[in-house]
PDB file of C-alpha atoms in Angstrom:
ATOM      1  CA  MET A   1     153.982  -2.623  90.414  1.00 59.00           C
ATOM      2  CA  ASN A   2     157.468  -3.074  89.010  1.00 64.00           C
ATOM      3  CA  PRO A   3     157.897  -0.616  86.117  1.00 85.00           C
ATOM      4  CA  GLU A   4     159.709  -3.028  83.797  1.00 96.00           C
ATOM      5  CA  LEU A   5     159.767  -2.833  80.018  1.00 98.00           C
ATOM      6  CA  SER A   6     159.259  -6.102  78.142  1.00 98.00           C
ATOM      7  CA  LEU A   7     159.542  -6.516  74.368  1.00 98.00           C
ATOM      8  CA  ILE A   8     157.882  -9.537  72.772  1.00 99.00           C
ATOM      9  CA  LEU A   9     159.025 -10.282  69.221  1.00 98.00           C
ATOM     10  CA  GLY A  10     157.869 -12.889  66.727  1.00 97.00           C
ATOM     11  CA  GLY A  11     156.829 -13.544  63.178  1.00 93.00           C
ATOM     12  CA  VAL A  12     153.304 -13.279  61.809  1.00 90.00           C
ATOM     13  CA  ARG A  13     150.923 -15.594  63.716  1.00 91.00           C
ATOM     14  CA  SER A  14     153.779 -16.785  65.947  1.00 95.00           C
ATOM     15  CA  GLY A  15     151.792 -16.416  69.168  1.00 95.00           C
ATOM     16  CA  LYS A  16     153.562 -13.235  70.284  1.00 97.00           C
ATOM     17  CA  SER A  17     150.350 -11.354  71.139  1.00 94.00           C
ATOM     18  CA  GLY A  18     148.935 -14.325  73.038  1.00 94.00           C
ATOM     19  CA  PHE A  19     152.155 -14.682  75.018  1.00 98.00           C
ATOM     20  CA  ALA A  20     152.217 -10.954  75.833  1.00 97.00           C
ATOM     21  CA  GLU A  21     148.596 -11.117  76.975  1.00 95.00           C
ATOM     22  CA  LYS A  22     149.409 -14.154  79.144  1.00 96.00           C
ATOM     23  CA  LEU A  23     152.259 -12.278  80.847  1.00 97.00           C
ATOM     24  CA  VAL A  24     149.989  -9.294  81.490  1.00 97.00           C
ATOM     25  CA  ARG A  25     147.081 -11.431  82.761  1.00 95.00           C
ATOM     26  CA  GLU A  26     149.407 -13.057  85.308  1.00 95.00           C
ATOM     27  CA  LEU A  27     150.121  -9.635  86.828  1.00 95.00           C
ATOM     28  CA  ASP A  28     146.397  -9.190  87.580  1.00 94.00           C
ATOM     29  CA  GLN A  29     146.633  -5.394  87.598  1.00 95.00           C
ATOM     30  CA  PRO A  30     144.606  -2.585  85.987  1.00 95.00           C
ATOM     31  CA  THR A  31     145.622  -2.808  82.336  1.00 97.00           C
ATOM     32  CA  LEU A  32     145.490  -0.580  79.293  1.00 97.00           C
ATOM     33  CA  TYR A  33     145.633  -2.314  75.926  1.00 96.00           C
ATOM     34  CA  LEU A  34     146.965   0.201  73.405  1.00 96.00           C
ATOM     35  CA  ALA A  35     146.090  -1.051  69.931  1.00 94.00           C
ATOM     36  CA  THR A  36     147.820   0.414  66.887  1.00 96.00           C
ATOM     37  CA  GLY A  37     145.776  -1.416  64.248  1.00 88.00           C
ATOM     38  CA  VAL A  38     143.589   0.572  61.892  1.00 81.00           C
ATOM     39  CA  PRO A  39     140.815  -1.395  60.172  1.00 80.00           C
ATOM     40  CA  SER A  40     141.614  -0.848  56.498  1.00 81.00           C
ATOM     41  CA  ASP A  41     139.627  -3.761  55.068  1.00 88.00           C
ATOM     42  CA  GLU A  42     137.257  -6.533  56.130  1.00 90.00           C
ATOM     43  CA  GLU A  43     140.031  -9.025  56.942  1.00 88.00           C
ATOM     44  CA  MET A  44     141.775  -6.468  59.178  1.00 80.00           C
ATOM     45  CA  GLU A  45     138.451  -5.664  60.881  1.00 85.00           C
ATOM     46  CA  GLN A  46     137.986  -9.373  61.649  1.00 87.00           C
ATOM     47  CA  ARG A  47     141.558  -9.663  62.972  1.00 79.00           C
ATOM     48  CA  ILE A  48     141.031  -6.645  65.265  1.00 79.00           C
ATOM     49  CA  ARG A  49     137.678  -8.057  66.429  1.00 82.00           C
ATOM     50  CA  ARG A  50     139.319 -11.417  67.304  1.00 83.00           C
ATOM     51  CA  HIS A  51     141.998  -9.604  69.308  1.00 77.00           C
ATOM     52  CA  ARG A  52     139.334  -7.569  71.162  1.00 80.00           C
ATOM     53  CA  GLU A  53     137.334 -10.681  71.996  1.00 84.00           C
ATOM     54  CA  SER A  54     140.406 -12.477  73.348  1.00 80.00           C
ATOM     55  CA  ARG A  55     141.184  -9.745  75.882  1.00 83.00           C
ATOM     56  CA  PRO A  56     139.699  -9.682  79.384  1.00 86.00           C
ATOM     57  CA  SER A  57     136.647  -7.426  79.490  1.00 83.00           C
ATOM     58  CA  HIS A  58     138.023  -5.425  82.439  1.00 86.00           C
ATOM     59  CA  TRP A  59     141.043  -4.232  80.440  1.00 94.00           C
ATOM     60  CA  ASP A  60     140.712  -0.719  79.070  1.00 94.00           C
ATOM     61  CA  THR A  61     141.406  -0.406  75.350  1.00 92.00           C
ATOM     62  CA  LEU A  62     142.563   2.627  73.413  1.00 93.00           C
ATOM     63  CA  GLU A  63     143.207   2.637  69.697  1.00 92.00           C
ATOM     64  CA  GLU A  64     145.965   4.969  68.543  1.00 95.00           C
ATOM     65  CA  PRO A  65     147.740   4.390  65.238  1.00 96.00           C
ATOM     66  CA  VAL A  66     150.597   6.928  65.581  1.00 96.00           C
ATOM     67  CA  ASP A  67     150.877   8.984  68.807  1.00 98.00           C
ATOM     68  CA  LEU A  68     151.848   6.322  71.345  1.00 97.00           C
ATOM     69  CA  ALA A  69     153.540   8.746  73.766  1.00 97.00           C
ATOM     70  CA  GLY A  70     150.576  11.137  73.778  1.00 97.00           C
ATOM     71  CA  CYS A  71     148.132   8.294  74.300  1.00 97.00           C
ATOM     72  CA  LEU A  72     150.180   6.868  77.182  1.00 97.00           C
ATOM     73  CA  ARG A  73     150.612  10.325  78.723  1.00 97.00           C
ATOM     74  CA  GLY A  74     146.847  10.872  78.643  1.00 97.00           C
ATOM     75  CA  ALA A  75     146.105   7.451  80.134  1.00 96.00           C
ATOM     76  CA  LEU A  76     148.586   7.966  82.962  1.00 95.00           C
ATOM     77  CA  ALA A  77     147.059  11.371  83.762  1.00 95.00           C
ATOM     78  CA  SER A  78     143.557   9.897  84.046  1.00 93.00           C
ATOM     79  CA  THR A  79     141.754   9.320  87.331  1.00 92.00           C
ATOM     80  CA  ARG A  80     142.382   5.564  86.923  1.00 92.00           C
ATOM     81  CA  PRO A  81     145.914   5.246  85.553  1.00 94.00           C
ATOM     82  CA  PRO A  82     146.857   1.722  84.484  1.00 97.00           C
ATOM     83  CA  ALA A  83     149.492  -0.305  86.335  1.00 97.00           C
ATOM     84  CA  VAL A  84     150.243  -2.184  83.103  1.00 98.00           C
ATOM     85  CA  VAL A  85     150.226  -1.060  79.465  1.00 98.00           C
ATOM     86  CA  LEU A  86     150.341  -3.492  76.545  1.00 98.00           C
ATOM     87  CA  VAL A  87     151.104  -1.971  73.130  1.00 98.00           C
ATOM     88  CA  ASP A  88     150.186  -4.240  70.219  1.00 96.00           C
ATOM     89  CA  SER A  89     151.990  -3.696  67.940  1.00 96.00           C
ATOM     90  CA  LEU A  90     155.090  -1.732  66.978  1.00 98.00           C
ATOM     91  CA  ASP A  91     155.186  -3.254  63.487  1.00 97.00           C
ATOM     92  CA  VAL A  92     151.696  -1.946  62.746  1.00 96.00           C
ATOM     93  CA  TRP A  93     152.748   1.404  64.256  1.00 97.00           C
ATOM     94  CA  VAL A  94     155.730   1.525  61.849  1.00 97.00           C
ATOM     95  CA  SER A  95     153.390   0.717  58.961  1.00 95.00           C
ATOM     96  CA  ASN A  96     151.066   3.538  60.053  1.00 96.00           C
ATOM     97  CA  LEU A  97     154.017   5.961  60.184  1.00 96.00           C
ATOM     98  CA  LEU A  98     155.115   4.924  56.698  1.00 95.00           C
ATOM     99  CA  LEU A  99     151.635   5.471  55.293  1.00 93.00           C
ATOM    100  CA  LYS A 100     151.116   8.794  57.077  1.00 94.00           C
ATOM    101  CA  HIS A 101     154.537  10.193  56.123  1.00 95.00           C
ATOM    102  CA  GLU A 102     155.184   8.356  52.851  1.00 90.00           C
ATOM    103  CA  ASP A 103     156.646  11.471  51.200  1.00 91.00           C
ATOM    104  CA  GLU A 104     159.401  11.841  53.812  1.00 93.00           C
ATOM    105  CA  SER A 105     162.905  10.612  53.116  1.00 91.00           C
ATOM    106  CA  GLY A 106     164.082   7.471  54.855  1.00 88.00           C
ATOM    107  CA  GLU A 107     166.336   9.533  57.105  1.00 94.00           C
ATOM    108  CA  ALA A 108     163.550  11.949  58.106  1.00 95.00           C
ATOM    109  CA  LEU A 109     161.168   9.086  58.821  1.00 94.00           C
ATOM    110  CA  GLU A 110     163.825   7.306  60.878  1.00 95.00           C
ATOM    111  CA  GLU A 111     164.374  10.484  62.913  1.00 96.00           C
ATOM    112  CA  ARG A 112     160.612  10.848  63.415  1.00 96.00           C
ATOM    113  CA  ALA A 113     160.268   7.235  64.592  1.00 96.00           C
ATOM    114  CA  MET A 114     163.251   7.424  66.960  1.00 96.00           C
ATOM    115  CA  ALA A 115     161.996  10.725  68.429  1.00 97.00           C
ATOM    116  CA  SER A 116     158.528   9.213  68.945  1.00 96.00           C
ATOM    117  CA  LEU A 117     160.014   6.189  70.701  1.00 97.00           C
ATOM    118  CA  SER A 118     162.208   8.411  72.880  1.00 97.00           C
ATOM    119  CA  GLN A 119     159.072  10.323  73.918  1.00 98.00           C
ATOM    120  CA  LEU A 120     157.274   7.057  74.684  1.00 97.00           C
ATOM    121  CA  LEU A 121     160.203   5.855  76.795  1.00 97.00           C
ATOM    122  CA  GLN A 122     160.360   9.181  78.641  1.00 97.00           C
ATOM    123  CA  VAL A 123     156.652   9.076  79.497  1.00 96.00           C
ATOM    124  CA  TRP A 124     157.022   5.467  80.663  1.00 96.00           C
ATOM    125  CA  ARG A 125     160.156   6.166  82.749  1.00 95.00           C
ATOM    126  CA  ASN A 126     158.269   8.908  84.608  1.00 94.00           C
ATOM    127  CA  SER A 127     155.591   6.417  85.640  1.00 95.00           C
ATOM    128  CA  GLN A 128     155.282   3.323  87.805  1.00 94.00           C
ATOM    129  CA  THR A 129     153.742   1.390  84.926  1.00 96.00           C
ATOM    130  CA  ALA A 130     154.898  -1.936  83.532  1.00 98.00           C
ATOM    131  CA  LEU A 131     155.123  -1.619  79.741  1.00 98.00           C
ATOM    132  CA  PHE A 132     154.802  -4.562  77.343  1.00 99.00           C
ATOM    133  CA  LEU A 133     155.514  -4.005  73.652  1.00 99.00           C
ATOM    134  CA  VAL A 134     154.657  -6.503  70.909  1.00 98.00           C
ATOM    135  CA  SER A 135     156.453  -6.312  67.577  1.00 98.00           C
ATOM    136  CA  GLY A 136     157.092  -8.358  64.480  1.00 97.00           C
ATOM    137  CA  GLU A 137     160.609  -9.664  63.941  1.00 96.00           C
ATOM    138  CA  VAL A 138     161.789  -8.878  60.424  1.00 91.00           C
ATOM    139  CA  GLY A 139     165.415  -9.920  60.802  1.00 84.00           C
ATOM    140  CA  LEU A 140     164.744 -13.522  59.791  1.00 84.00           C
ATOM    141  CA  SER A 141     163.059 -12.871  56.457  1.00 81.00           C
ATOM    142  CA  LEU A 142     164.226 -12.102  52.949  1.00 86.00           C
ATOM    143  CA  VAL A 143     164.908  -8.565  51.789  1.00 90.00           C
ATOM    144  CA  PRO A 144     161.633  -7.339  50.236  1.00 90.00           C
ATOM    145  CA  PRO A 145     161.642  -6.910  46.436  1.00 91.00           C
ATOM    146  CA  ASN A 146     160.077  -3.414  46.529  1.00 93.00           C
ATOM    147  CA  PRO A 147     161.230  -0.081  48.009  1.00 91.00           C
ATOM    148  CA  LEU A 148     158.296   0.319  50.432  1.00 90.00           C
ATOM    149  CA  GLY A 149     158.855  -3.159  51.826  1.00 92.00           C
ATOM    150  CA  ARG A 150     162.553  -2.439  52.312  1.00 93.00           C
ATOM    151  CA  ARG A 151     161.766   0.869  54.075  1.00 94.00           C
ATOM    152  CA  PHE A 152     159.388  -0.969  56.387  1.00 94.00           C
ATOM    153  CA  GLN A 153     161.905  -3.723  57.138  1.00 95.00           C
ATOM    154  CA  ASP A 154     164.752  -1.272  57.741  1.00 94.00           C
ATOM    155  CA  LEU A 155     162.699   0.998  59.993  1.00 96.00           C
ATOM    156  CA  LEU A 156     161.137  -1.818  62.001  1.00 97.00           C
ATOM    157  CA  GLY A 157     164.560  -3.376  62.497  1.00 95.00           C
ATOM    158  CA  LEU A 158     165.814  -0.091  63.980  1.00 96.00           C
ATOM    159  CA  VAL A 159     162.685   0.313  66.121  1.00 97.00           C
ATOM    160  CA  ASN A 160     163.076  -3.204  67.518  1.00 97.00           C
ATOM    161  CA  GLN A 161     166.770  -2.633  68.251  1.00 95.00           C
ATOM    162  CA  LYS A 162     166.040   0.610  70.121  1.00 96.00           C
ATOM    163  CA  MET A 163     163.304  -0.938  72.208  1.00 97.00           C
ATOM    164  CA  ALA A 164     165.298  -4.134  72.887  1.00 96.00           C
ATOM    165  CA  ASP A 165     168.160  -1.987  74.148  1.00 95.00           C
ATOM    166  CA  ALA A 166     165.804  -0.150  76.534  1.00 96.00           C
ATOM    167  CA  ALA A 167     163.932  -3.292  77.620  1.00 97.00           C
ATOM    168  CA  ASP A 168     164.501  -5.221  80.820  1.00 96.00           C
ATOM    169  CA  ARG A 169     163.240  -8.385  79.130  1.00 97.00           C
ATOM    170  CA  VAL A 170     163.068  -9.433  75.492  1.00 98.00           C
ATOM    171  CA  TYR A 171     161.283 -12.550  74.269  1.00 98.00           C
ATOM    172  CA  LEU A 172     161.246 -14.148  70.827  1.00 98.00           C
ATOM    173  CA  VAL A 173     158.154 -16.269  70.172  1.00 98.00           C
ATOM    174  CA  VAL A 174     158.491 -19.010  67.559  1.00 97.00           C
ATOM    175  CA  SER A 175     155.554 -21.321  66.781  1.00 96.00           C
ATOM    176  CA  GLY A 176     153.924 -20.400  70.092  1.00 96.00           C
ATOM    177  CA  ILE A 177     157.071 -21.103  72.113  1.00 97.00           C
ATOM    178  CA  PRO A 178     158.627 -18.105  73.879  1.00 97.00           C
ATOM    179  CA  ILE A 179     162.379 -17.850  74.260  1.00 96.00           C
ATOM    180  CA  GLU A 180     163.700 -15.211  76.630  1.00 96.00           C
ATOM    181  CA  ILE A 181     166.704 -13.588  74.963  1.00 96.00           C
ATOM    182  CA  LYS A 182     167.251 -10.811  77.522  1.00 96.00           C
ATOM    183  CA  GLY A 183     166.461 -10.961  81.259  1.00 91.00           C
ATOM    184  CA  GLU A 184     165.538 -13.894  83.484  1.00 72.00           C
ATOM    185  CA  ILE A 185     162.497 -16.145  83.115  1.00 58.00           C
ATOM    186  CA  LYS A 186     160.367 -16.324  86.256  1.00 51.00           C
ATOM    187  CA  GLY A 187     157.850 -19.101  86.701  1.00 46.00           C
ATOM    188  CA  SER A 188     157.878 -22.701  85.596  1.00 41.00           C
ATOM    189  CA  ASN A 189     155.924 -22.542  82.336  1.00 47.00           C
ATOM    190  CA  PRO A 190     156.312 -19.339  80.312  1.00 50.00           C
ATOM    191  CA  GLY A 191     154.554 -20.798  77.249  1.00 56.00           C
ATOM    192  CA  ILE A 192     151.072 -19.974  76.026  1.00 49.00           C
ATOM    193  CA  GLU A 193     148.172 -22.374  75.788  1.00 55.00           C
ATOM    194  CA  ILE A 194     147.372 -23.447  72.248  1.00 45.00           C
ATOM    195  CA  PRO A 195     143.609 -23.502  71.536  1.00 41.00           C
TER     196      PRO A 195
END
């Protein structure tokens, strides 16, 4: 397995998760789906359930809202380490960090997030695992009118920049259409099927 890092960006309901899952399915390798979502209300529970149902049943799933590096480290140390890991999503992970550490200054939270991502990258680099990261793209939207929204947007923008810099491939998905913005597209039809 080629231990590449791919970052898939897109807006809400853009098809980014479906595209990431399509890329992973095509590899046909033992896969770990690392979900960062925490069911906080009924709508979120339904969204998580839909995502679970859309994944192949032979994929392993772990749910970890904050400690991505620790979760990946544990999975790689298991008796059946995955060849592919799909993390969905970094934007929810950033939201979880903000909620868990809401009393920290912006600078302290930024340092925490960057250190966590550095740990995740280090664990990945010491493996032979292909890593796919899904994240929301906030650079195309308005500046939020409230402080928490601005903290989220600022932090996620930095997270996406760090991971895009480390990635071998970066895709932007718009209305279900993927555009590769870093790397080379392989295959004739990189798009996802629309139900």
